[in-house]
Tab-separated table of C-alpha atoms and ligand atoms in Angstrom:
chain	number	residue	atom	x	y	z
A	153	MET	CA	64.383	217.907	30.893
A	154	ASN	CA	62.335	215.995	28.352
A	155	ALA	CA	62.999	215.992	24.616
A	156	GLN	CA	60.349	218.573	23.792
A	157	VAL	CA	61.664	220.969	26.415
A	158	ASP	CA	65.203	220.529	25.060
A	159	LYS	CA	64.046	221.274	21.521
A	160	VAL	CA	62.215	224.426	22.553
A	161	TYR	CA	65.193	225.644	24.552
A	162	GLU	CA	67.567	225.053	21.629
A	163	GLN	CA	65.210	226.997	19.369
A	164	VAL	CA	65.185	229.894	21.827
A	165	VAL	CA	68.988	229.997	21.883
A	166	ALA	CA	69.222	229.808	18.087
A	167	ARG	CA	66.570	232.421	17.459
A	168	ASN	CA	67.657	234.891	20.149
A	169	ARG	CA	71.404	234.847	19.737
A	170	GLY	CA	73.482	236.339	22.519
A	171	GLU	CA	70.470	237.087	24.724
A	172	VAL	CA	71.971	235.208	27.652
A	173	GLU	CA	69.654	236.477	30.394
A	174	PHE	CA	66.633	235.502	28.294
A	175	HIS	CA	68.078	232.031	27.710
A	176	GLN	CA	68.680	231.687	31.455
A	177	ALA	CA	65.130	232.704	32.382
A	178	VAL	CA	63.608	230.333	29.817
A	179	ARG	CA	65.795	227.459	30.940
A	180	GLU	CA	64.859	227.944	34.580
A	181	VAL	CA	61.143	227.813	33.792
A	182	LEU	CA	61.304	224.980	31.247
A	183	ASP	CA	63.454	222.834	33.545
A	184	SER	CA	60.696	222.671	36.123
A	185	LEU	CA	57.785	222.128	33.730
A	186	THR	CA	58.490	218.500	32.841
A	187	PRO	CA	56.142	217.092	35.524
A	188	ALA	CA	53.367	219.443	34.368
A	189	LEU	CA	53.765	218.374	30.728
A	190	GLU	CA	53.539	214.670	31.518
A	191	GLY	CA	49.943	213.526	31.301
A	192	HIS	CA	48.954	216.701	29.410
A	193	PRO	CA	49.367	215.979	25.684
A	194	GLU	CA	47.177	219.018	24.964
A	195	TYR	CA	50.069	221.309	25.920
A	196	THR	CA	52.278	219.684	23.295
A	197	GLU	CA	49.541	219.412	20.681
A	198	ASN	CA	48.781	223.110	21.009
A	199	GLY	CA	52.418	224.205	20.710
A	200	LEU	CA	52.203	225.798	24.127
A	201	LEU	CA	55.905	225.998	24.896
A	202	GLU	CA	56.805	227.184	21.393
A	203	ARG	CA	54.229	229.987	21.622
A	204	LEU	CA	55.056	230.952	25.207
A	205	VAL	CA	58.738	231.633	24.503
A	206	GLU	CA	58.000	233.885	21.521
A	207	PRO	CA	56.856	237.407	22.496
A	208	GLU	CA	53.574	238.489	20.927
A	209	ARG	CA	55.168	241.787	19.937
A	210	GLN	CA	58.604	243.441	20.293
A	211	ILE	CA	58.943	247.193	19.953
A	212	VAL	CA	62.388	248.789	19.659
A	213	PHE	CA	62.718	252.515	19.087
A	214	ARG	CA	65.016	255.515	18.985
A	215	VAL	CA	64.831	257.923	21.907
A	216	PRO	CA	66.487	261.225	20.983
A	217	TRP	CA	66.746	264.001	23.564
A	218	VAL	CA	68.816	267.106	24.282
A	219	ASP	CA	71.007	267.295	27.396
A	220	ASP	CA	71.538	270.396	29.532
A	221	ALA	CA	74.643	271.325	27.565
A	222	GLY	CA	72.616	271.370	24.333
A	223	ASN	CA	74.045	268.108	22.965
A	224	VAL	CA	71.818	265.616	21.189
A	225	GLN	CA	71.738	262.255	22.941
A	226	VAL	CA	70.286	259.057	21.527
A	227	ASN	CA	69.135	256.097	23.588
A	228	ARG	CA	67.313	252.928	22.634
A	229	GLY	CA	63.825	252.185	23.921
A	230	PHE	CA	62.156	248.775	24.264
A	231	ARG	CA	58.742	247.378	25.030
A	232	ILE	CA	58.251	243.629	24.881
A	233	GLU	CA	54.567	242.714	24.865
A	234	PHE	CA	55.122	239.103	25.793
A	235	ASN	CA	51.812	237.456	26.575
A	236	SER	CA	48.257	238.772	26.852
A	237	ALA	CA	46.381	235.530	27.591
A	238	LEU	CA	45.319	236.646	31.060
A	239	GLY	CA	44.895	240.389	30.523
A	240	PRO	CA	46.590	243.538	29.237
A	241	TYR	CA	50.382	243.343	29.095
A	242	LYS	CA	51.652	244.488	32.473
A	243	GLY	CA	55.156	245.107	33.727
A	244	GLY	CA	57.697	247.740	34.563
A	245	LEU	CA	60.122	249.957	32.677
A	246	ARG	CA	63.827	249.767	33.508
A	247	PHE	CA	66.190	252.660	32.827
A	248	HIS	CA	69.764	251.434	33.279
A	249	PRO	CA	72.840	251.539	31.008
A	250	SER	CA	72.988	247.718	30.914
A	251	VAL	CA	69.518	247.412	29.353
A	252	ASN	CA	69.345	245.504	26.065
A	253	ILE	CA	66.718	243.404	24.354
A	254	GLY	CA	67.806	240.180	26.094
A	255	ILE	CA	67.403	241.717	29.525
A	256	ILE	CA	63.979	243.138	28.706
A	257	LYS	CA	62.908	239.775	27.263
A	258	PHE	CA	64.023	237.884	30.365
A	259	LEU	CA	62.096	240.323	32.520
A	260	GLY	CA	59.017	240.120	30.280
A	261	PHE	CA	59.130	236.320	30.270
A	262	GLU	CA	59.351	236.152	34.078
A	263	GLN	CA	56.516	238.638	34.309
A	264	ILE	CA	54.085	236.287	32.506
A	265	PHE	CA	54.268	233.704	35.291
A	266	LYS	CA	54.550	236.220	38.120
A	267	ASN	CA	51.439	238.021	36.966
A	268	ALA	CA	49.589	234.732	36.570
A	269	LEU	CA	50.502	233.881	40.171
A	270	THR	CA	48.788	237.044	41.421
A	271	GLY	CA	45.474	235.766	40.011
A	272	GLN	CA	44.514	239.306	38.974
A	273	GLY	CA	44.014	239.043	35.216
A	274	ILE	CA	47.201	240.674	33.943
A	275	GLY	CA	49.384	239.607	31.018
A	276	GLY	CA	53.168	239.898	30.892
A	277	GLY	CA	55.324	242.656	29.426
A	278	LYS	CA	58.399	244.734	30.173
A	279	GLY	CA	60.200	247.710	28.725
A	280	GLY	CA	62.915	250.207	29.299
A	281	SER	CA	65.944	251.929	27.913
A	282	ASP	CA	69.727	252.030	28.201
A	283	PHE	CA	69.330	255.568	29.565
A	284	ASP	CA	71.150	256.103	32.883
A	285	PRO	CA	69.249	258.447	35.234
A	286	HIS	CA	72.253	258.640	37.624
A	287	GLY	CA	73.820	262.083	37.543
A	288	LYS	CA	71.166	263.535	35.222
A	289	SER	CA	69.321	266.720	36.123
A	290	ASP	CA	65.558	266.666	36.649
A	291	ALA	CA	65.149	268.551	33.386
A	292	GLU	CA	67.181	265.938	31.499
A	293	VAL	CA	65.179	263.101	33.005
A	294	MET	CA	61.973	264.931	32.028
A	295	ARG	CA	63.069	265.479	28.416
A	296	PHE	CA	64.168	261.857	28.144
A	297	CYS	CA	60.838	260.604	29.559
A	298	GLN	CA	58.880	262.836	27.181
A	299	SER	CA	60.798	261.532	24.164
A	300	PHE	CA	60.452	257.920	25.349
A	301	MET	CA	56.691	258.307	25.813
A	302	THR	CA	56.269	260.013	22.429
A	303	GLU	CA	56.857	256.624	20.821
A	304	LEU	CA	55.602	254.383	23.638
A	305	SER	CA	52.207	256.135	23.709
A	306	ARG	CA	51.298	254.524	20.367
A	307	HIS	CA	51.490	251.086	21.908
A	308	ILE	CA	49.984	251.325	25.389
A	309	GLY	CA	46.592	251.923	26.994
A	310	PRO	CA	44.642	250.917	30.115
A	311	ASN	CA	43.258	247.812	28.348
A	312	THR	CA	46.265	247.158	26.124
A	313	ASP	CA	49.556	247.523	27.938
A	314	VAL	CA	50.170	249.130	31.330
A	315	PRO	CA	53.804	249.968	32.202
A	316	ALA	CA	55.120	250.836	35.673
A	317	GLY	CA	58.504	251.304	37.375
A	318	ASP	CA	61.534	249.061	37.784
A	319	ILE	CA	65.235	249.880	38.232
A	320	GLY	CA	65.787	253.595	37.579
A	321	VAL	CA	62.074	254.324	37.179
A	322	GLY	CA	60.256	255.609	40.238
A	323	GLY	CA	57.631	258.210	41.043
A	324	ARG	CA	59.437	261.074	39.314
A	325	GLU	CA	59.785	259.242	36.005
A	326	ILE	CA	56.228	257.871	36.086
A	327	GLY	CA	54.961	261.442	36.624
A	328	TYR	CA	56.788	262.766	33.543
A	329	LEU	CA	55.729	259.753	31.484
A	330	PHE	CA	52.082	260.152	32.495
A	331	GLY	CA	52.109	263.894	31.769
A	332	GLN	CA	53.401	263.324	28.247
A	333	TYR	CA	50.960	260.469	27.561
A	334	LYS	CA	48.032	262.657	28.633
A	335	ARG	CA	49.218	265.507	26.462
A	336	LEU	CA	49.806	263.402	23.348
A	337	ARG	CA	46.592	261.377	23.546
A	338	ASN	CA	44.380	264.072	25.055
A	339	ARG	CA	43.051	261.391	27.363
A	340	TYR	CA	43.167	261.215	31.127
A	341	ASP	CA	43.637	257.460	31.135
A	342	ALA	CA	44.681	257.079	34.763
A	343	GLY	CA	45.041	253.308	34.306
A	344	VAL	CA	47.658	253.549	31.548
A	345	LEU	CA	50.552	253.541	34.024
A	346	THR	CA	50.900	252.378	37.617
A	347	GLY	CA	53.126	253.625	40.392
A	348	LYS	CA	51.627	257.077	39.873
A	349	GLY	CA	51.750	259.862	42.443
A	350	LEU	CA	48.947	259.840	45.004
A	351	GLY	CA	47.533	263.085	43.562
A	352	PHE	CA	46.801	261.572	40.131
A	353	GLY	CA	45.548	258.051	40.646
A	354	GLY	CA	48.400	256.323	42.444
A	355	SER	CA	47.571	253.673	45.024
A	356	LEU	CA	48.552	253.826	48.649
A	357	ALA	CA	50.915	250.933	49.455
A	358	ARG	CA	52.287	250.660	45.874
A	359	THR	CA	55.595	252.247	46.905
A	360	GLU	CA	55.970	249.775	49.753
A	361	ALA	CA	54.455	246.763	47.997
A	362	THR	CA	57.411	244.884	46.493
A	363	GLY	CA	59.608	245.066	49.585
A	364	TYR	CA	56.726	244.373	51.936
A	365	GLY	CA	55.552	241.453	49.824
A	366	THR	CA	59.006	239.873	49.691
A	367	VAL	CA	59.294	239.974	53.469
A	368	LEU	CA	55.753	238.623	53.880
A	369	PHE	CA	56.718	235.748	51.616
A	370	ALA	CA	59.821	235.009	53.719
A	371	GLN	CA	57.632	235.105	56.828
A	372	SER	CA	55.210	232.593	55.272
A	373	MET	CA	58.065	230.280	54.320
A	374	LEU	CA	59.402	230.377	57.875
A	375	GLY	CA	55.852	229.745	59.055
A	376	THR	CA	55.888	226.334	57.333
A	377	LYS	CA	58.665	225.407	59.810
A	378	GLY	CA	56.909	226.919	62.802
A	379	ASP	CA	59.404	229.799	62.767
A	380	SER	CA	59.245	233.552	62.031
A	381	LEU	CA	61.412	236.577	61.248
A	382	GLU	CA	61.368	237.720	64.854
A	383	GLY	CA	64.969	238.104	66.029
A	384	LYS	CA	66.477	237.101	62.660
A	385	THR	CA	69.561	238.788	61.198
A	386	VAL	CA	68.986	239.627	57.555
A	387	ALA	CA	71.354	240.500	54.692
A	388	VAL	CA	69.690	242.790	52.145
A	389	SER	CA	71.277	243.839	48.842
A	390	GLY	CA	70.322	246.973	46.932
A	391	SER	CA	69.199	250.254	48.416
A	392	GLY	CA	66.425	251.255	46.052
A	393	ASN	CA	62.662	250.955	46.231
A	394	VAL	CA	62.518	247.214	46.909
A	395	ALA	CA	65.369	247.128	49.436
A	396	ILE	CA	64.134	250.130	51.446
A	397	TYR	CA	60.640	248.744	51.993
A	398	ALA	CA	61.960	245.254	52.635
A	399	VAL	CA	63.986	246.761	55.481
A	400	GLU	CA	60.897	248.614	56.732
A	401	LYS	CA	58.733	245.491	56.821
A	402	LEU	CA	61.518	243.406	58.346
A	403	GLN	CA	61.801	245.834	61.208
A	404	ALA	CA	58.039	245.773	61.725
A	405	LEU	CA	58.203	241.981	62.018
A	406	GLY	CA	61.099	241.986	64.486
A	407	GLY	CA	63.925	241.160	62.064
A	408	LYS	CA	67.189	243.089	61.780
A	409	ALA	CA	68.604	244.126	58.391
A	410	VAL	CA	72.372	244.538	58.699
A	411	THR	CA	73.396	245.342	55.103
A	412	ILE	CA	72.497	247.502	52.092
A	413	SER	CA	74.369	247.920	48.800
A	414	ASP	CA	74.556	249.710	45.484
A	415	SER	CA	76.744	249.424	42.416
A	416	SER	CA	79.653	251.081	44.216
A	417	GLY	CA	79.826	248.743	47.215
A	418	TYR	CA	78.034	247.706	50.363
A	419	VAL	CA	77.515	248.808	53.924
A	420	VAL	CA	77.444	246.663	57.055
A	421	ASP	CA	75.537	248.123	59.975
A	422	GLU	CA	75.562	245.565	62.789
A	423	ALA	CA	73.222	247.640	64.924
A	424	GLY	CA	70.534	247.388	62.250
A	425	ILE	CA	69.869	249.734	59.312
A	426	ASP	CA	68.595	253.177	60.333
A	427	LEU	CA	65.540	253.376	58.086
A	428	ASP	CA	64.963	257.130	58.372
A	429	LEU	CA	68.556	257.849	57.396
A	430	LEU	CA	68.377	255.346	54.520
A	431	LYS	CA	65.236	256.999	53.143
A	432	GLN	CA	66.756	260.464	53.539
A	433	VAL	CA	69.946	259.485	51.672
A	434	LYS	CA	68.340	257.409	48.899
A	435	GLU	CA	64.852	258.824	48.362
A	436	VAL	CA	65.372	262.506	49.179
A	437	GLU	CA	69.018	263.141	48.309
A	438	ARG	CA	69.423	260.399	45.659
A	439	GLY	CA	72.811	259.639	47.295
A	440	ARG	CA	74.955	256.504	47.614
A	441	VAL	CA	75.179	253.903	50.375
A	442	ALA	CA	78.587	255.408	51.290
A	443	ASP	CA	76.751	258.651	52.170
A	444	TYR	CA	74.621	256.591	54.565
A	445	ALA	CA	77.706	255.051	56.210
A	446	ALA	CA	79.384	258.447	56.545
A	447	ARG	CA	76.497	259.640	58.716
A	448	ARG	CA	75.895	256.459	60.697
A	449	PRO	CA	78.222	255.714	63.611
A	450	GLY	CA	79.271	252.062	63.618
A	451	ALA	CA	78.429	251.397	59.970
A	452	ARG	CA	81.258	250.471	57.639
A	453	VAL	CA	81.650	250.568	53.854
A	454	ALA	CA	83.083	247.542	52.037
A	455	THR	CA	84.152	247.617	48.405
A	456	GLY	CA	85.352	244.048	47.754
A	457	GLY	CA	83.063	241.006	47.762
A	458	SER	CA	79.377	241.246	48.463
A	459	VAL	CA	76.780	241.442	51.217
A	460	TRP	CA	76.478	237.653	51.024
A	461	GLN	CA	79.716	237.306	53.014
A	462	VAL	CA	78.020	238.841	56.040
A	463	PRO	CA	76.667	236.114	58.356
A	464	CYS	CA	72.863	236.096	58.368
A	465	ASP	CA	69.813	233.913	58.965
A	466	VAL	CA	67.889	235.272	55.978
A	467	ALA	CA	69.069	236.728	52.641
A	468	LEU	CA	66.987	239.124	50.549
A	469	PRO	CA	68.602	239.954	47.215
A	470	CYS	CA	66.909	243.196	46.134
A	471	ALA	CA	69.285	244.734	43.562
A	472	THR	CA	69.537	243.067	40.155
A	473	GLN	CA	69.918	239.864	38.103
A	474	ASN	CA	72.763	237.423	38.765
A	475	GLU	CA	74.000	239.321	41.806
A	476	LEU	CA	74.248	236.105	43.859
A	477	ASP	CA	76.434	233.368	42.340
A	478	GLY	CA	77.265	229.804	43.347
A	479	ASP	CA	80.154	230.833	45.598
A	480	ALA	CA	78.050	233.451	47.364
A	481	ALA	CA	75.295	230.866	47.834
A	482	ALA	CA	77.777	228.398	49.340
A	483	THR	CA	79.017	231.099	51.711
A	484	LEU	CA	75.459	231.913	52.790
A	485	VAL	CA	74.684	228.260	53.470
A	486	LYS	CA	77.983	227.744	55.308
A	487	ASN	CA	77.201	230.741	57.524
A	488	GLY	CA	73.844	229.249	58.492
A	489	CYS	CA	71.463	231.193	56.238
A	490	GLY	CA	68.235	229.186	56.002
A	491	VAL	CA	65.955	231.434	53.916
A	492	VAL	CA	66.419	233.265	50.613
A	493	ALA	CA	63.544	235.325	49.199
A	494	GLU	CA	64.196	237.213	45.979
A	495	GLY	CA	63.041	240.825	45.902
A	496	ALA	CA	64.914	241.328	42.642
A	497	ASN	CA	64.221	239.514	39.367
A	498	MET	CA	66.500	236.501	38.807
A	499	PRO	CA	69.180	237.639	41.299
A	500	SER	CA	70.432	234.081	41.903
A	501	THR	CA	72.437	232.353	39.191
A	502	PRO	CA	71.463	228.767	38.255
A	503	GLU	CA	74.490	227.552	40.248
A	504	ALA	CA	73.308	229.474	43.325
A	505	ILE	CA	69.808	227.982	43.042
A	506	GLU	CA	71.331	224.515	42.858
A	507	VAL	CA	73.322	225.193	46.035
A	508	PHE	CA	70.181	226.353	47.886
A	509	GLN	CA	68.130	223.400	46.723
A	510	LYS	CA	70.821	220.844	47.536
A	511	ALA	CA	71.217	222.357	51.010
A	512	GLY	CA	67.449	222.096	51.472
A	513	ILE	CA	67.044	225.691	52.633
A	514	LEU	CA	63.891	227.729	51.998
A	515	TYR	CA	64.360	229.419	48.611
A	516	ALA	CA	61.708	231.557	46.886
A	517	PRO	CA	62.220	232.681	43.288
A	518	GLY	CA	61.489	236.319	42.446
A	519	LYS	CA	58.437	235.573	40.363
A	520	ALA	CA	56.700	234.457	43.554
A	521	ALA	CA	58.436	236.486	46.267
A	522	ASN	CA	58.441	239.880	44.534
A	523	ALA	CA	54.970	239.660	42.984
A	524	GLY	CA	53.553	242.094	45.559
A	525	GLY	CA	54.658	245.066	43.462
A	526	VAL	CA	52.788	244.122	40.326
A	527	ALA	CA	49.877	242.830	42.415
A	528	THR	CA	49.477	246.264	43.962
A	529	SER	CA	49.808	247.784	40.493
A	530	ALA	CA	46.786	245.698	39.541
A	531	LEU	CA	45.026	247.054	42.638
A	532	GLU	CA	45.892	250.535	41.377
A	533	MET	CA	44.309	249.695	38.006
A	534	GLU	CA	41.232	248.455	39.843
A	535	GLN	CA	40.914	251.733	41.753
A	536	ASN	CA	41.470	253.775	38.584
A	537	ALA	CA	38.820	251.832	36.655
A	538	SER	CA	36.213	252.355	39.370
A	539	ARG	CA	37.351	255.911	40.190
A	540	THR	CA	37.804	255.037	43.842
A	541	ARG	CA	40.669	255.390	46.275
A	542	TRP	CA	41.328	252.989	49.103
A	543	ASP	CA	43.085	253.920	52.326
A	544	PHE	CA	46.473	252.403	53.135
A	545	GLU	CA	45.034	249.697	55.376
A	546	THR	CA	42.689	248.453	52.651
A	547	ALA	CA	45.379	248.268	49.963
A	548	ASN	CA	47.906	246.759	52.358
A	549	ALA	CA	45.433	244.131	53.567
A	550	LYS	CA	44.747	243.084	49.966
A	551	LEU	CA	48.486	242.896	49.274
A	552	THR	CA	48.972	240.750	52.383
A	553	ASP	CA	46.192	238.374	51.294
A	554	ILE	CA	47.567	238.082	47.763
A	555	MET	CA	51.066	237.246	49.033
A	556	ALA	CA	49.666	234.571	51.357
A	557	ASP	CA	47.686	233.157	48.471
A	558	ILE	CA	50.731	233.032	46.172
A	559	HIS	CA	52.743	231.337	48.903
A	560	ASP	CA	50.068	228.740	49.545
A	561	SER	CA	49.560	228.042	45.822
A	562	CYS	CA	53.303	227.384	45.427
A	563	VAL	CA	53.321	225.078	48.438
A	564	GLU	CA	50.245	223.145	47.271
A	565	THR	CA	51.540	222.706	43.720
A	566	ALA	CA	54.960	221.537	44.916
A	567	GLU	CA	53.272	218.992	47.200
A	568	ARG	CA	50.917	217.828	44.451
A	569	TYR	CA	53.892	217.099	42.206
A	570	GLY	CA	55.729	215.211	44.956
A	571	GLN	CA	58.368	217.863	45.641
A	572	PRO	CA	57.303	219.498	48.902
A	573	GLY	CA	59.134	222.733	49.679
A	574	ASN	CA	60.239	223.250	46.062
A	575	TYR	CA	59.048	226.834	45.504
A	576	VAL	CA	60.677	226.955	42.054
A	577	LEU	CA	58.496	224.133	40.820
A	578	GLY	CA	55.503	225.506	42.730
A	579	ALA	CA	55.769	228.963	41.169
A	580	ASN	CA	56.612	227.884	37.625
A	581	VAL	CA	54.025	225.127	37.353
A	582	THR	CA	51.229	227.191	38.934
A	583	GLY	CA	51.954	230.174	36.691
A	584	PHE	CA	52.391	228.038	33.597
A	585	THR	CA	49.170	226.054	33.943
A	586	ARG	CA	47.096	229.208	34.504
A	587	VAL	CA	48.455	230.768	31.306
A	588	ALA	CA	48.551	227.557	29.261
A	589	ASP	CA	44.930	226.610	29.931
A	590	VAL	CA	43.724	230.045	28.831
A	591	MET	CA	45.940	229.992	25.722
A	592	ILE	CA	44.314	226.714	24.726
A	593	ALA	CA	40.859	228.216	25.244
A	594	HIS	CA	41.784	231.160	22.991
A	595	GLY	CA	42.866	228.937	20.101
A	596	ILE	CA	46.073	229.169	18.094
A	597	ILE	CA	46.859	232.896	18.168
B	792	NDP	P1	65.844	250.935	42.163
B	792	NDP	O1	66.330	251.616	40.932
B	792	NDP	O2	64.986	251.662	43.112
B	792	NDP	O3	67.073	250.358	42.986
B	792	NDP	C1	67.963	249.464	42.395
B	792	NDP	C2	69.059	249.142	43.390
B	792	NDP	O4	69.842	248.080	42.902
B	792	NDP	C3	70.008	250.297	43.610
B	792	NDP	O5	70.531	250.222	44.893
B	792	NDP	C4	71.071	250.021	42.560
B	792	NDP	O6	72.328	250.620	42.830
B	792	NDP	C5	71.174	248.526	42.642
B	792	NDP	N1	71.615	248.021	41.334
B	792	NDP	C6	70.944	248.099	40.165
B	792	NDP	N2	71.654	247.576	39.175
B	792	NDP	C7	72.799	247.152	39.736
B	792	NDP	C8	73.935	246.507	39.226
B	792	NDP	N3	74.038	246.186	37.919
B	792	NDP	N4	74.916	246.209	40.107
B	792	NDP	C9	74.833	246.535	41.423
B	792	NDP	N5	73.751	247.149	41.965
B	792	NDP	C10	72.770	247.445	41.126
B	792	NDP	O7	65.135	249.608	41.642
B	792	NDP	P2	64.106	248.655	42.416
B	792	NDP	O8	64.419	248.637	43.866
B	792	NDP	O9	62.749	249.003	41.965
B	792	NDP	O10	64.463	247.240	41.758
B	792	NDP	C11	65.369	246.316	42.359
B	792	NDP	C12	65.093	244.931	41.820
B	792	NDP	O11	63.749	244.545	42.131
B	792	NDP	C13	65.209	244.762	40.299
B	792	NDP	O12	65.686	243.469	40.010
B	792	NDP	C14	63.759	244.877	39.849
B	792	NDP	O13	63.567	244.253	38.601
B	792	NDP	C15	63.057	244.154	40.962
B	792	NDP	N6	61.638	244.414	41.137
B	792	NDP	C16	61.176	245.687	41.316
B	792	NDP	C17	59.831	245.907	41.517
B	792	NDP	C18	59.274	247.253	41.787
B	792	NDP	O14	58.080	247.347	42.055
B	792	NDP	N7	60.053	248.319	41.767
B	792	NDP	C19	58.865	244.792	41.491
B	792	NDP	C20	59.471	243.491	41.389
B	792	NDP	C21	60.808	243.336	41.202
B	792	NDP	P3	72.840	251.843	41.917
B	792	NDP	O15	71.991	253.007	42.300
B	792	NDP	O16	74.278	252.000	42.262
B	792	NDP	O17	72.628	251.436	40.474
B	793	2IT	O1	59.248	243.296	38.114
B	793	2IT	C1	58.147	243.769	38.445
B	793	2IT	O2	57.207	243.039	38.786
B	793	2IT	C2	57.977	245.218	38.445
B	793	2IT	N1	58.939	245.936	38.165
B	793	2IT	C3	56.644	245.827	38.763
B	793	2IT	C4	55.744	245.783	37.558
B	793	2IT	C5	54.444	246.535	37.714
B	793	2IT	O3	53.740	246.587	36.695
B	793	2IT	O4	54.116	247.042	38.778
């Protein structure tokens, strides 16, 4: 790190006390920017780093709602409008009991660079609430979403800020959120949210996009070594939207996913995950991975440790931040894993990343590997703005092209800076320069 980077990082820690995930995300980006700052005094002169780490706007609000028993419940809502240099703020909403401002800020910060990598003219933002949808009735989820949107609707719009899903926010929640926005604003602004149902402006391939994109990225990385996913054994964590469609794409490309997980444990299925059963249990029944194992001969449930103990060629962390630590990374490497592509946001700890990089394996950070979700959200916005609707093949082909482009940009940047194969540098420097150059053009704002 250079002195300026150190100073900015220290300021972030001092000004955002206790927000450890945000500190971690900033550190990871700043650490790899040193080569991009050298020879570019304009970035320093224009206070680029200082401005980038400070969100343009932070909205925190009360979300009161009434549960089925008639009790008043109060949650906290967040929307961090981080950076709008490249376009309207864009990024998901997370509903999970662990949500706090530091987590939303880390996600919003990552989103700036991820969205820049897509090349689609979208700024970075993120939001959510400490509401836990698990175990809630549909009616409770609806009332919560309506209360959440009652405040959020003042701050968003198709050209201002466009939320979507993330952990705990899928098609059901986006439907309730859209309904309430439409009612409050008396505007059918289809482009105000993405991840919508297909009947009201949703895009084909958005549901699949993040998981598909992550696997496409892993395939491209293997391609640089003349290899492919065909015949590879793959450890996948999570069992939500990203994990399910990662498994689907893996199978299409000849790979075999042998694990899934959730917060209660993990399942090993040596014969390969049964995708239809997984979708039935998780998407239709909203069940647990143990329910999958109970109905799948040969699959076993494990409660201690993690999926990273299961020998694999490729690892796809698709659950949540910091789910893969230094020890898990060492175990993966020891067992012969040669590729890690992050479907989740910041799933690998800094120690884990160091292990991967020292071992020289192919490692893709989430902001590159999981960008297919937000990229397809931007395709949804494009369809909404022009009142058109593409078929699955069209949307999927665009997603595939965008992922290839992100991969190649990371590779080229890493090579240009003398660190071939360093996807962390490739992603951070590419994203940063795209945003930084536009921020300079816009003046000090
Ligand atoms: P879902 O809510 O559909 O699924 C989340 C999965 O991760 C569930 O299996 C959940 O288990 C597990 N999980 C969540 N939190 C924890 C935790 N603290 N400990 C253990 N397991 C946990 O979310 P998504 O699949 O959409 O998101 C997964 C990851 O991908 C997140 O990091 C998200 O930010 C990222 N991402 C998502 C995108 C999208 O388009 N949806 C786009 C890009 C990134 P349980 O049900 O037990 O909580
Ligand atoms: O982390 C992410 O990129 C997402 N949750 C998707 C954001 C979006 O706007 O589609």
